[in-house]
PDB file of N, CA and C in Angstrom:
ATOM      1  N   UNK A   1      -1.369  -8.615  -1.734  1.00 82.00           N
ATOM      2  CA  UNK A   1      -3.006  -8.576  -0.419  1.00 82.00           C
ATOM      3  C   UNK A   1      -2.104  -6.916   0.416  1.00 82.00           C
ATOM      4  N   UNK A   2      -3.526  -5.639   0.296  1.00 88.00           N
ATOM      5  CA  UNK A   2      -2.982  -5.149   0.967  1.00 88.00           C
ATOM      6  C   UNK A   2      -3.535  -5.123   2.493  1.00 88.00           C
ATOM      7  N   UNK A   3      -2.614  -4.150   3.233  1.00 90.00           N
ATOM      8  CA  UNK A   3      -2.968  -4.046   5.043  1.00 90.00           C
ATOM      9  C   UNK A   3      -3.789  -2.673   4.790  1.00 90.00           C
ATOM     10  N   UNK A   4      -4.102  -3.593   6.458  1.00 91.00           N
ATOM     11  CA  UNK A   4      -5.590  -2.336   5.971  1.00 91.00           C
ATOM     12  C   UNK A   4      -4.576  -0.695   6.841  1.00 91.00           C
ATOM     13  N   UNK A   5      -3.810  -0.232   6.847  1.00 94.00           N
ATOM     14  CA  UNK A   5      -2.467   0.708   7.186  1.00 94.00           C
ATOM     15  C   UNK A   5      -3.454   1.246   5.607  1.00 94.00           C
ATOM     16  N   UNK A   6      -2.284   0.532   4.636  1.00 92.00           N
ATOM     17  CA  UNK A   6      -2.328   0.879   3.053  1.00 92.00           C
ATOM     18  C   UNK A   6      -3.807   1.129   2.792  1.00 92.00           C
ATOM     19  N   UNK A   7      -4.947   0.343   3.389  1.00 92.00           N
ATOM     20  CA  UNK A   7      -6.535  -0.080   2.411  1.00 92.00           C
ATOM     21  C   UNK A   7      -7.215   2.368   3.023  1.00 92.00           C
ATOM     22  N   UNK A   8      -6.534   2.417   4.511  1.00 94.00           N
ATOM     23  CA  UNK A   8      -7.221   4.039   5.194  1.00 94.00           C
ATOM     24  C   UNK A   8      -6.169   4.629   4.356  1.00 94.00           C
ATOM     25  N   UNK A   9      -5.194   4.693   3.708  1.00 93.00           N
ATOM     26  CA  UNK A   9      -4.379   5.677   3.229  1.00 93.00           C
ATOM     27  C   UNK A   9      -4.793   5.743   2.132  1.00 93.00           C
ATOM     28  N   UNK A  10      -4.873   5.109   1.447  1.00 93.00           N
ATOM     29  CA  UNK A  10      -5.385   4.630  -0.607  1.00 93.00           C
ATOM     30  C   UNK A  10      -7.237   4.903  -0.656  1.00 93.00           C
ATOM     31  N   UNK A  11      -7.984   5.315   0.517  1.00 93.00           N
ATOM     32  CA  UNK A  11      -9.027   6.215   0.842  1.00 93.00           C
ATOM     33  C   UNK A  11      -9.241   7.749   1.485  1.00 93.00           C
ATOM     34  N   UNK A  12      -8.275   8.119   1.597  1.00 93.00           N
ATOM     35  CA  UNK A  12      -7.872   8.968   2.064  1.00 93.00           C
ATOM     36  C   UNK A  12      -7.987   9.549   0.915  1.00 93.00           C
ATOM     37  N   UNK A  13      -6.721   9.577   0.315  1.00 92.00           N
ATOM     38  CA  UNK A  13      -6.161   9.616  -1.509  1.00 92.00           C
ATOM     39  C   UNK A  13      -7.225   9.368  -2.505  1.00 92.00           C
ATOM     40  N   UNK A  14      -8.685   8.205  -2.271  1.00 93.00           N
ATOM     41  CA  UNK A  14      -9.686   8.558  -2.769  1.00 93.00           C
ATOM     42  C   UNK A  14     -10.498   9.267  -2.764  1.00 93.00           C
ATOM     43  N   UNK A  15     -10.345  10.099  -1.650  1.00 93.00           N
ATOM     44  CA  UNK A  15     -11.202  11.088  -1.273  1.00 93.00           C
ATOM     45  C   UNK A  15     -12.196  11.975  -2.269  1.00 93.00           C
ATOM     46  N   UNK A  16     -10.874  12.239  -2.776  1.00 92.00           N
ATOM     47  CA  UNK A  16     -11.055  13.878  -3.712  1.00 92.00           C
ATOM     48  C   UNK A  16     -11.141  13.152  -4.999  1.00 92.00           C
ATOM     49  N   UNK A  17     -11.515  12.255  -5.658  1.00 93.00           N
ATOM     50  CA  UNK A  17     -11.440  11.791  -6.781  1.00 93.00           C
ATOM     51  C   UNK A  17     -12.685  11.731  -6.916  1.00 93.00           C
ATOM     52  N   UNK A  18     -12.564  11.591  -8.238  1.00 95.00           N
ATOM     53  CA  UNK A  18     -14.450  11.254  -9.091  1.00 95.00           C
ATOM     54  C   UNK A  18     -14.720  10.429  -9.760  1.00 95.00           C
ATOM     55  N   UNK A  19     -16.064   9.486  -9.356  1.00 94.00           N
ATOM     56  CA  UNK A  19     -16.028   8.694 -10.458  1.00 94.00           C
ATOM     57  C   UNK A  19     -15.493   8.372 -12.048  1.00 94.00           C
ATOM     58  N   UNK A  20     -15.146   7.515 -12.491  1.00 94.00           N
ATOM     59  CA  UNK A  20     -14.326   7.995 -13.682  1.00 94.00           C
ATOM     60  C   UNK A  20     -15.216   7.098 -14.384  1.00 94.00           C
ATOM     61  N   UNK A  21     -15.668   6.066 -14.124  1.00 93.00           N
ATOM     62  CA  UNK A  21     -16.864   5.140 -14.579  1.00 93.00           C
ATOM     63  C   UNK A  21     -17.875   4.563 -14.111  1.00 93.00           C
ATOM     64  N   UNK A  22     -18.799   4.016 -14.657  1.00 93.00           N
ATOM     65  CA  UNK A  22     -20.212   3.864 -14.141  1.00 93.00           C
ATOM     66  C   UNK A  22     -20.857   2.537 -14.232  1.00 93.00           C
ATOM     67  N   UNK A  23     -21.118   1.605 -13.637  1.00 93.00           N
ATOM     68  CA  UNK A  23     -22.226   0.750 -14.441  1.00 93.00           C
ATOM     69  C   UNK A  23     -23.065   0.430 -13.717  1.00 93.00           C
ATOM     70  N   UNK A  24     -24.229   0.433 -15.221  1.00 92.00           N
ATOM     71  CA  UNK A  24     -25.767  -0.003 -15.668  1.00 92.00           C
ATOM     72  C   UNK A  24     -25.883  -0.543 -16.023  1.00 92.00           C
ATOM     73  N   UNK A  25     -27.308  -0.591 -16.548  1.00 90.00           N
ATOM     74  CA  UNK A  25     -27.863  -1.807 -17.362  1.00 90.00           C
ATOM     75  C   UNK A  25     -27.168  -3.418 -16.691  1.00 90.00           C
ATOM     76  N   UNK A  26     -26.658  -2.817 -18.356  1.00 86.00           N
ATOM     77  CA  UNK A  26     -25.484  -3.875 -18.404  1.00 86.00           C
ATOM     78  C   UNK A  26     -24.596  -4.491 -16.970  1.00 86.00           C
ATOM     79  N   UNK A  27     -24.185  -4.517 -16.862  1.00 86.00           N
ATOM     80  CA  UNK A  27     -23.630  -5.003 -15.841  1.00 86.00           C
ATOM     81  C   UNK A  27     -21.731  -4.245 -16.091  1.00 86.00           C
ATOM     82  N   UNK A  28     -20.986  -5.288 -16.283  1.00 89.00           N
ATOM     83  CA  UNK A  28     -19.831  -5.100 -16.289  1.00 89.00           C
ATOM     84  C   UNK A  28     -19.242  -5.755 -17.431  1.00 89.00           C
ATOM     85  N   UNK A  29     -18.821  -5.475 -18.647  1.00 89.00           N
ATOM     86  CA  UNK A  29     -18.094  -6.764 -19.058  1.00 89.00           C
ATOM     87  C   UNK A  29     -17.239  -6.007 -19.635  1.00 89.00           C
ATOM     88  N   UNK A  30     -16.739  -6.969 -21.080  1.00 90.00           N
ATOM     89  CA  UNK A  30     -14.907  -6.933 -21.611  1.00 90.00           C
ATOM     90  C   UNK A  30     -14.114  -5.554 -21.830  1.00 90.00           C
ATOM     91  N   UNK A  31     -15.317  -4.776 -22.287  1.00 92.00           N
ATOM     92  CA  UNK A  31     -15.012  -3.845 -23.131  1.00 92.00           C
ATOM     93  C   UNK A  31     -14.664  -2.570 -21.588  1.00 92.00           C
ATOM     94  N   UNK A  32     -15.217  -2.830 -20.840  1.00 91.00           N
ATOM     95  CA  UNK A  32     -15.382  -1.924 -19.550  1.00 91.00           C
ATOM     96  C   UNK A  32     -13.973  -2.393 -18.506  1.00 91.00           C
ATOM     97  N   UNK A  33     -13.881  -3.636 -18.882  1.00 92.00           N
ATOM     98  CA  UNK A  33     -12.606  -3.814 -17.879  1.00 92.00           C
ATOM     99  C   UNK A  33     -11.860  -3.606 -18.107  1.00 92.00           C
ATOM    100  N   UNK A  34     -11.147  -3.298 -19.802  1.00 93.00           N
ATOM    101  CA  UNK A  34     -10.294  -3.523 -20.533  1.00 93.00           C
ATOM    102  C   UNK A  34      -9.621  -2.302 -19.976  1.00 93.00           C
ATOM    103  N   UNK A  35     -11.300  -0.939 -20.417  1.00 94.00           N
ATOM    104  CA  UNK A  35     -10.738   0.641 -19.839  1.00 94.00           C
ATOM    105  C   UNK A  35     -10.197   0.991 -18.582  1.00 94.00           C
ATOM    106  N   UNK A  36     -10.628   0.036 -17.848  1.00 93.00           N
ATOM    107  CA  UNK A  36     -10.772   0.336 -16.715  1.00 93.00           C
ATOM    108  C   UNK A  36      -9.398  -0.464 -16.275  1.00 93.00           C
ATOM    109  N   UNK A  37      -8.423  -0.998 -16.246  1.00 92.00           N
ATOM    110  CA  UNK A  37      -7.224  -2.108 -16.693  1.00 92.00           C
ATOM    111  C   UNK A  37      -6.498  -0.484 -16.846  1.00 92.00           C
ATOM    112  N   UNK A  38      -6.462   0.093 -17.769  1.00 92.00           N
ATOM    113  CA  UNK A  38      -6.224   0.818 -19.126  1.00 92.00           C
ATOM    114  C   UNK A  38      -5.751   1.792 -17.792  1.00 92.00           C
ATOM    115  N   UNK A  39      -6.950   2.105 -17.773  1.00 92.00           N
ATOM    116  CA  UNK A  39      -6.772   4.139 -17.021  1.00 92.00           C
ATOM    117  C   UNK A  39      -6.265   3.749 -15.237  1.00 92.00           C
ATOM    118  N   UNK A  40      -5.911   2.137 -14.995  1.00 92.00           N
ATOM    119  CA  UNK A  40      -5.698   1.784 -13.669  1.00 92.00           C
ATOM    120  C   UNK A  40      -4.013   1.999 -13.919  1.00 92.00           C
ATOM    121  N   UNK A  41      -3.671   2.211 -15.146  1.00 91.00           N
ATOM    122  CA  UNK A  41      -2.280   1.973 -15.661  1.00 91.00           C
ATOM    123  C   UNK A  41      -1.666   2.892 -15.256  1.00 91.00           C
ATOM    124  N   UNK A  42      -2.678   4.270 -15.647  1.00 91.00           N
ATOM    125  CA  UNK A  42      -1.658   5.510 -15.969  1.00 91.00           C
ATOM    126  C   UNK A  42      -1.688   6.748 -14.238  1.00 91.00           C
ATOM    127  N   UNK A  43      -3.407   6.473 -13.781  1.00 92.00           N
ATOM    128  CA  UNK A  43      -3.605   6.927 -12.718  1.00 92.00           C
ATOM    129  C   UNK A  43      -3.230   5.814 -11.245  1.00 92.00           C
ATOM    130  N   UNK A  44      -3.611   4.770 -11.157  1.00 92.00           N
ATOM    131  CA  UNK A  44      -3.479   3.925  -9.497  1.00 92.00           C
ATOM    132  C   UNK A  44      -4.951   3.176  -8.970  1.00 92.00           C
ATOM    133  N   UNK A  45      -5.282   4.492  -8.845  1.00 95.00           N
ATOM    134  CA  UNK A  45      -6.259   4.363  -7.732  1.00 95.00           C
ATOM    135  C   UNK A  45      -7.940   5.517  -8.161  1.00 95.00           C
ATOM    136  N   UNK A  46      -8.298   4.957  -8.397  1.00 94.00           N
ATOM    137  CA  UNK A  46      -9.817   5.491  -9.453  1.00 94.00           C
ATOM    138  C   UNK A  46     -10.907   5.178  -8.563  1.00 94.00           C
ATOM    139  N   UNK A  47     -12.055   5.717  -9.039  1.00 95.00           N
ATOM    140  CA  UNK A  47     -13.678   5.311  -8.435  1.00 95.00           C
ATOM    141  C   UNK A  47     -14.211   4.390  -9.484  1.00 95.00           C
ATOM    142  N   UNK A  48     -14.498   3.711  -9.723  1.00 95.00           N
ATOM    143  CA  UNK A  48     -16.025   2.981 -10.261  1.00 95.00           C
ATOM    144  C   UNK A  48     -17.238   3.766  -9.859  1.00 95.00           C
ATOM    145  N   UNK A  49     -18.411   4.048 -10.585  1.00 95.00           N
ATOM    146  CA  UNK A  49     -19.364   4.261  -9.097  1.00 95.00           C
ATOM    147  C   UNK A  49     -20.916   3.948 -10.186  1.00 95.00           C
ATOM    148  N   UNK A  50     -21.365   3.000  -9.309  1.00 94.00           N
ATOM    149  CA  UNK A  50     -22.802   1.966  -9.798  1.00 94.00           C
ATOM    150  C   UNK A  50     -24.299   3.107  -9.157  1.00 94.00           C
ATOM    151  N   UNK A  51     -24.460   2.141 -10.887  1.00 94.00           N
ATOM    152  CA  UNK A  51     -26.305   2.863 -10.932  1.00 94.00           C
ATOM    153  C   UNK A  51     -27.238   2.660 -10.077  1.00 94.00           C
ATOM    154  N   UNK A  52     -27.856   3.360 -10.834  1.00 93.00           N
ATOM    155  CA  UNK A  52     -29.343   2.975  -9.761  1.00 93.00           C
ATOM    156  C   UNK A  52     -29.687   1.767 -10.125  1.00 93.00           C
ATOM    157  N   UNK A  53     -29.853   1.823 -11.281  1.00 93.00           N
ATOM    158  CA  UNK A  53     -30.227   0.565 -12.525  1.00 93.00           C
ATOM    159  C   UNK A  53     -29.496  -0.333 -13.142  1.00 93.00           C
ATOM    160  N   UNK A  54     -28.366  -1.011 -12.445  1.00 89.00           N
ATOM    161  CA  UNK A  54     -27.316  -1.914 -12.498  1.00 89.00           C
ATOM    162  C   UNK A  54     -28.516  -2.701 -11.559  1.00 89.00           C
ATOM    163  N   UNK A  55     -28.665  -4.569 -11.804  1.00 90.00           N
ATOM    164  CA  UNK A  55     -29.187  -5.247 -12.140  1.00 90.00           C
ATOM    165  C   UNK A  55     -28.328  -6.256  -9.886  1.00 90.00           C
ATOM    166  N   UNK A  56     -27.358  -5.592 -10.518  1.00 89.00           N
ATOM    167  CA  UNK A  56     -26.095  -6.685  -9.935  1.00 89.00           C
ATOM    168  C   UNK A  56     -26.045  -6.586  -7.793  1.00 89.00           C
ATOM    169  N   UNK A  57     -25.189  -7.155  -7.258  1.00 92.00           N
ATOM    170  CA  UNK A  57     -25.722  -6.832  -5.590  1.00 92.00           C
ATOM    171  C   UNK A  57     -24.167  -5.816  -6.321  1.00 92.00           C
ATOM    172  N   UNK A  58     -24.052  -4.148  -5.868  1.00 92.00           N
ATOM    173  CA  UNK A  58     -22.334  -4.432  -5.963  1.00 92.00           C
ATOM    174  C   UNK A  58     -21.748  -5.048  -5.304  1.00 92.00           C
ATOM    175  N   UNK A  59     -21.597  -5.180  -3.736  1.00 94.00           N
ATOM    176  CA  UNK A  59     -20.299  -6.383  -3.734  1.00 94.00           C
ATOM    177  C   UNK A  59     -19.536  -7.404  -5.094  1.00 94.00           C
ATOM    178  N   UNK A  60     -20.485  -7.527  -5.695  1.00 93.00           N
ATOM    179  CA  UNK A  60     -20.522  -8.711  -6.672  1.00 93.00           C
ATOM    180  C   UNK A  60     -19.706  -7.692  -8.375  1.00 93.00           C
ATOM    181  N   UNK A  61     -20.616  -6.827  -8.323  1.00 93.00           N
ATOM    182  CA  UNK A  61     -19.563  -6.003  -9.290  1.00 93.00           C
ATOM    183  C   UNK A  61     -18.133  -5.284  -8.493  1.00 93.00           C
ATOM    184  N   UNK A  62     -18.002  -5.551  -7.159  1.00 94.00           N
ATOM    185  CA  UNK A  62     -17.089  -4.760  -6.820  1.00 94.00           C
ATOM    186  C   UNK A  62     -15.337  -5.903  -7.146  1.00 94.00           C
ATOM    187  N   UNK A  63     -15.989  -7.116  -6.537  1.00 94.00           N
ATOM    188  CA  UNK A  63     -15.019  -8.365  -6.844  1.00 94.00           C
ATOM    189  C   UNK A  63     -15.049  -8.592  -8.144  1.00 94.00           C
ATOM    190  N   UNK A  64     -16.102  -7.832  -9.125  1.00 93.00           N
ATOM    191  CA  UNK A  64     -16.017  -7.993  -9.951  1.00 93.00           C
ATOM    192  C   UNK A  64     -14.994  -7.915 -10.859  1.00 93.00           C
ATOM    193  N   UNK A  65     -14.835  -6.518 -10.725  1.00 93.00           N
ATOM    194  CA  UNK A  65     -14.280  -5.853 -11.386  1.00 93.00           C
ATOM    195  C   UNK A  65     -12.713  -5.740 -10.410  1.00 93.00           C
ATOM    196  N   UNK A  66     -12.340  -5.999  -8.864  1.00 93.00           N
ATOM    197  CA  UNK A  66     -11.028  -6.324  -9.041  1.00 93.00           C
ATOM    198  C   UNK A  66     -10.291  -7.144  -9.148  1.00 93.00           C
ATOM    199  N   UNK A  67     -11.435  -8.650  -9.643  1.00 94.00           N
ATOM    200  CA  UNK A  67     -10.851  -9.571 -10.233  1.00 94.00           C
ATOM    201  C   UNK A  67     -10.129 -10.021 -11.297  1.00 94.00           C
ATOM    202  N   UNK A  68     -11.142  -9.321 -12.242  1.00 93.00           N
ATOM    203  CA  UNK A  68     -10.961  -8.958 -13.693  1.00 93.00           C
ATOM    204  C   UNK A  68     -10.012  -7.964 -14.514  1.00 93.00           C
ATOM    205  N   UNK A  69     -10.078  -7.044 -13.507  1.00 91.00           N
ATOM    206  CA  UNK A  69      -8.647  -6.628 -13.429  1.00 91.00           C
ATOM    207  C   UNK A  69      -7.605  -5.871 -13.229  1.00 91.00           C
ATOM    208  N   UNK A  70      -7.611  -6.953 -12.584  1.00 93.00           N
ATOM    209  CA  UNK A  70      -6.230  -7.935 -11.387  1.00 93.00           C
ATOM    210  C   UNK A  70      -5.488  -6.820 -10.661  1.00 93.00           C
ATOM    211  N   UNK A  71      -6.889  -5.536 -10.074  1.00 93.00           N
ATOM    212  CA  UNK A  71      -6.945  -4.253  -9.051  1.00 93.00           C
ATOM    213  C   UNK A  71      -6.553  -4.649  -6.564  1.00 93.00           C
ATOM    214  N   UNK A  72      -6.805  -3.684  -6.734  1.00 94.00           N
ATOM    215  CA  UNK A  72      -6.701  -4.380  -5.510  1.00 94.00           C
ATOM    216  C   UNK A  72      -8.058  -3.793  -5.303  1.00 94.00           C
ATOM    217  N   UNK A  73      -9.367  -4.114  -4.145  1.00 95.00           N
ATOM    218  CA  UNK A  73      -9.865  -3.686  -3.784  1.00 95.00           C
ATOM    219  C   UNK A  73     -10.173  -3.276  -2.033  1.00 95.00           C
ATOM    220  N   UNK A  74     -10.334  -1.713  -2.300  1.00 95.00           N
ATOM    221  CA  UNK A  74     -10.155  -0.999  -2.067  1.00 95.00           C
ATOM    222  C   UNK A  74     -11.356  -0.982  -1.071  1.00 95.00           C
ATOM    223  N   UNK A  75     -12.289   0.115  -1.127  1.00 94.00           N
ATOM    224  CA  UNK A  75     -13.516  -0.142  -0.786  1.00 94.00           C
ATOM    225  C   UNK A  75     -14.587   0.196  -1.034  1.00 94.00           C
ATOM    226  N   UNK A  76     -15.705  -0.120  -0.467  1.00 95.00           N
ATOM    227  CA  UNK A  76     -17.477  -0.005  -1.415  1.00 95.00           C
ATOM    228  C   UNK A  76     -18.088   1.042   0.180  1.00 95.00           C
ATOM    229  N   UNK A  77     -18.359   2.085  -0.965  1.00 93.00           N
ATOM    230  CA  UNK A  77     -19.243   2.902  -0.272  1.00 93.00           C
ATOM    231  C   UNK A  77     -19.684   3.646  -0.803  1.00 93.00           C
ATOM    232  N   UNK A  78     -21.391   2.658  -0.124  1.00 93.00           N
ATOM    233  CA  UNK A  78     -22.774   3.652  -0.895  1.00 93.00           C
ATOM    234  C   UNK A  78     -22.398   2.866  -2.078  1.00 93.00           C
ATOM    235  N   UNK A  79     -23.068   3.665  -3.392  1.00 94.00           N
ATOM    236  CA  UNK A  79     -22.444   3.154  -4.602  1.00 94.00           C
ATOM    237  C   UNK A  79     -21.482   3.853  -5.683  1.00 94.00           C
ATOM    238  N   UNK A  80     -20.466   3.145  -5.030  1.00 95.00           N
ATOM    239  CA  UNK A  80     -19.445   3.571  -5.175  1.00 95.00           C
ATOM    240  C   UNK A  80     -17.981   2.891  -5.154  1.00 95.00           C
ATOM    241  N   UNK A  81     -17.207   2.378  -6.235  1.00 95.00           N
ATOM    242  CA  UNK A  81     -16.098   1.432  -5.494  1.00 95.00           C
ATOM    243  C   UNK A  81     -14.907   2.318  -5.729  1.00 95.00           C
ATOM    244  N   UNK A  82     -13.875   1.701  -5.003  1.00 96.00           N
ATOM    245  CA  UNK A  82     -13.171   2.315  -5.131  1.00 96.00           C
ATOM    246  C   UNK A  82     -11.566   1.318  -5.293  1.00 96.00           C
ATOM    247  N   UNK A  83     -10.503   1.470  -6.523  1.00 95.00           N
ATOM    248  CA  UNK A  83     -10.106   1.133  -7.010  1.00 95.00           C
ATOM    249  C   UNK A  83      -8.731   1.252  -7.003  1.00 95.00           C
ATOM    250  N   UNK A  84      -7.707  -0.224  -7.007  1.00 94.00           N
ATOM    251  CA  UNK A  84      -5.722   0.659  -6.491  1.00 94.00           C
ATOM    252  C   UNK A  84      -4.995  -0.107  -7.277  1.00 94.00           C
ATOM    253  N   UNK A  85      -4.455   0.067  -8.223  1.00 92.00           N
ATOM    254  CA  UNK A  85      -3.700  -1.323  -9.089  1.00 92.00           C
ATOM    255  C   UNK A  85      -2.491  -0.316  -9.492  1.00 92.00           C
ATOM    256  N   UNK A  86      -1.297  -0.610  -8.517  1.00 89.00           N
ATOM    257  CA  UNK A  86       0.021   0.005  -8.972  1.00 89.00           C
ATOM    258  C   UNK A  86       0.738  -1.074 -10.180  1.00 89.00           C
ATOM    259  N   UNK A  87       1.220   0.923 -10.406  1.00 85.00           N
ATOM    260  CA  UNK A  87       1.338   1.198 -11.734  1.00 85.00           C
ATOM    261  C   UNK A  87       2.730   0.235 -12.467  1.00 85.00           C
ATOM    262  N   UNK A  88       2.481   0.303 -14.125  1.00 83.00           N
ATOM    263  CA  UNK A  88       4.017  -0.598 -13.886  1.00 83.00           C
ATOM    264  C   UNK A  88       4.796   0.660 -14.392  1.00 83.00           C
ATOM    265  N   UNK A  89       4.786   1.413 -14.603  1.00 80.00           N
ATOM    266  CA  UNK A  89       5.671   2.820 -16.104  1.00 80.00           C
ATOM    267  C   UNK A  89       5.295   3.743 -15.183  1.00 80.00           C
ATOM    268  N   UNK A  90       4.028   4.599 -14.407  1.00 75.00           N
ATOM    269  CA  UNK A  90       4.372   5.948 -14.294  1.00 75.00           C
ATOM    270  C   UNK A  90       3.526   5.463 -12.415  1.00 75.00           C
ATOM    271  N   UNK A  91       4.018   5.680 -11.745  1.00 81.00           N
ATOM    272  CA  UNK A  91       4.306   4.749 -10.330  1.00 81.00           C
ATOM    273  C   UNK A  91       4.266   5.657  -9.050  1.00 81.00           C
ATOM    274  N   UNK A  92       3.520   6.425  -9.330  1.00 81.00           N
ATOM    275  CA  UNK A  92       2.942   8.106  -8.248  1.00 81.00           C
ATOM    276  C   UNK A  92       2.685   7.971  -6.382  1.00 81.00           C
ATOM    277  N   UNK A  93       1.835   6.309  -6.264  1.00 85.00           N
ATOM    278  CA  UNK A  93       1.487   6.523  -5.544  1.00 85.00           C
ATOM    279  C   UNK A  93       2.794   6.380  -4.398  1.00 85.00           C
ATOM    280  N   UNK A  94       3.127   5.904  -3.426  1.00 81.00           N
ATOM    281  CA  UNK A  94       3.835   5.204  -2.585  1.00 81.00           C
ATOM    282  C   UNK A  94       3.019   4.490  -1.187  1.00 81.00           C
ATOM    283  N   UNK A  95       2.893   3.617  -0.347  1.00 84.00           N
ATOM    284  CA  UNK A  95       2.081   3.111  -0.143  1.00 84.00           C
ATOM    285  C   UNK A  95       2.963   3.089   1.540  1.00 84.00           C
ATOM    286  N   UNK A  96       1.802   3.073   2.908  1.00 85.00           N
ATOM    287  CA  UNK A  96       3.053   3.469   3.953  1.00 85.00           C
ATOM    288  C   UNK A  96       2.970   1.856   4.715  1.00 85.00           C
TER     289      UNK A  96
END
């Protein structure tokens, strides 16, 4: 679990990132989770945007993505989700 201080730190890091995944009408699927997990291993921190045509609640989508990719949910702001997962191979972010 992340502390409040760590979440604040990660939010400030994520501010400049652009979303690299989009959740649309199909919702969350296995292939998307696999790709997000791989991207998290490389980047550690990423944003996912939820499109207007997504039928699911954005908080449910965020929970589902975090759970299935074993990541920490940092923030849900508007239609954007910020996820963090410590990388095993290429760790670049040092948490406070």
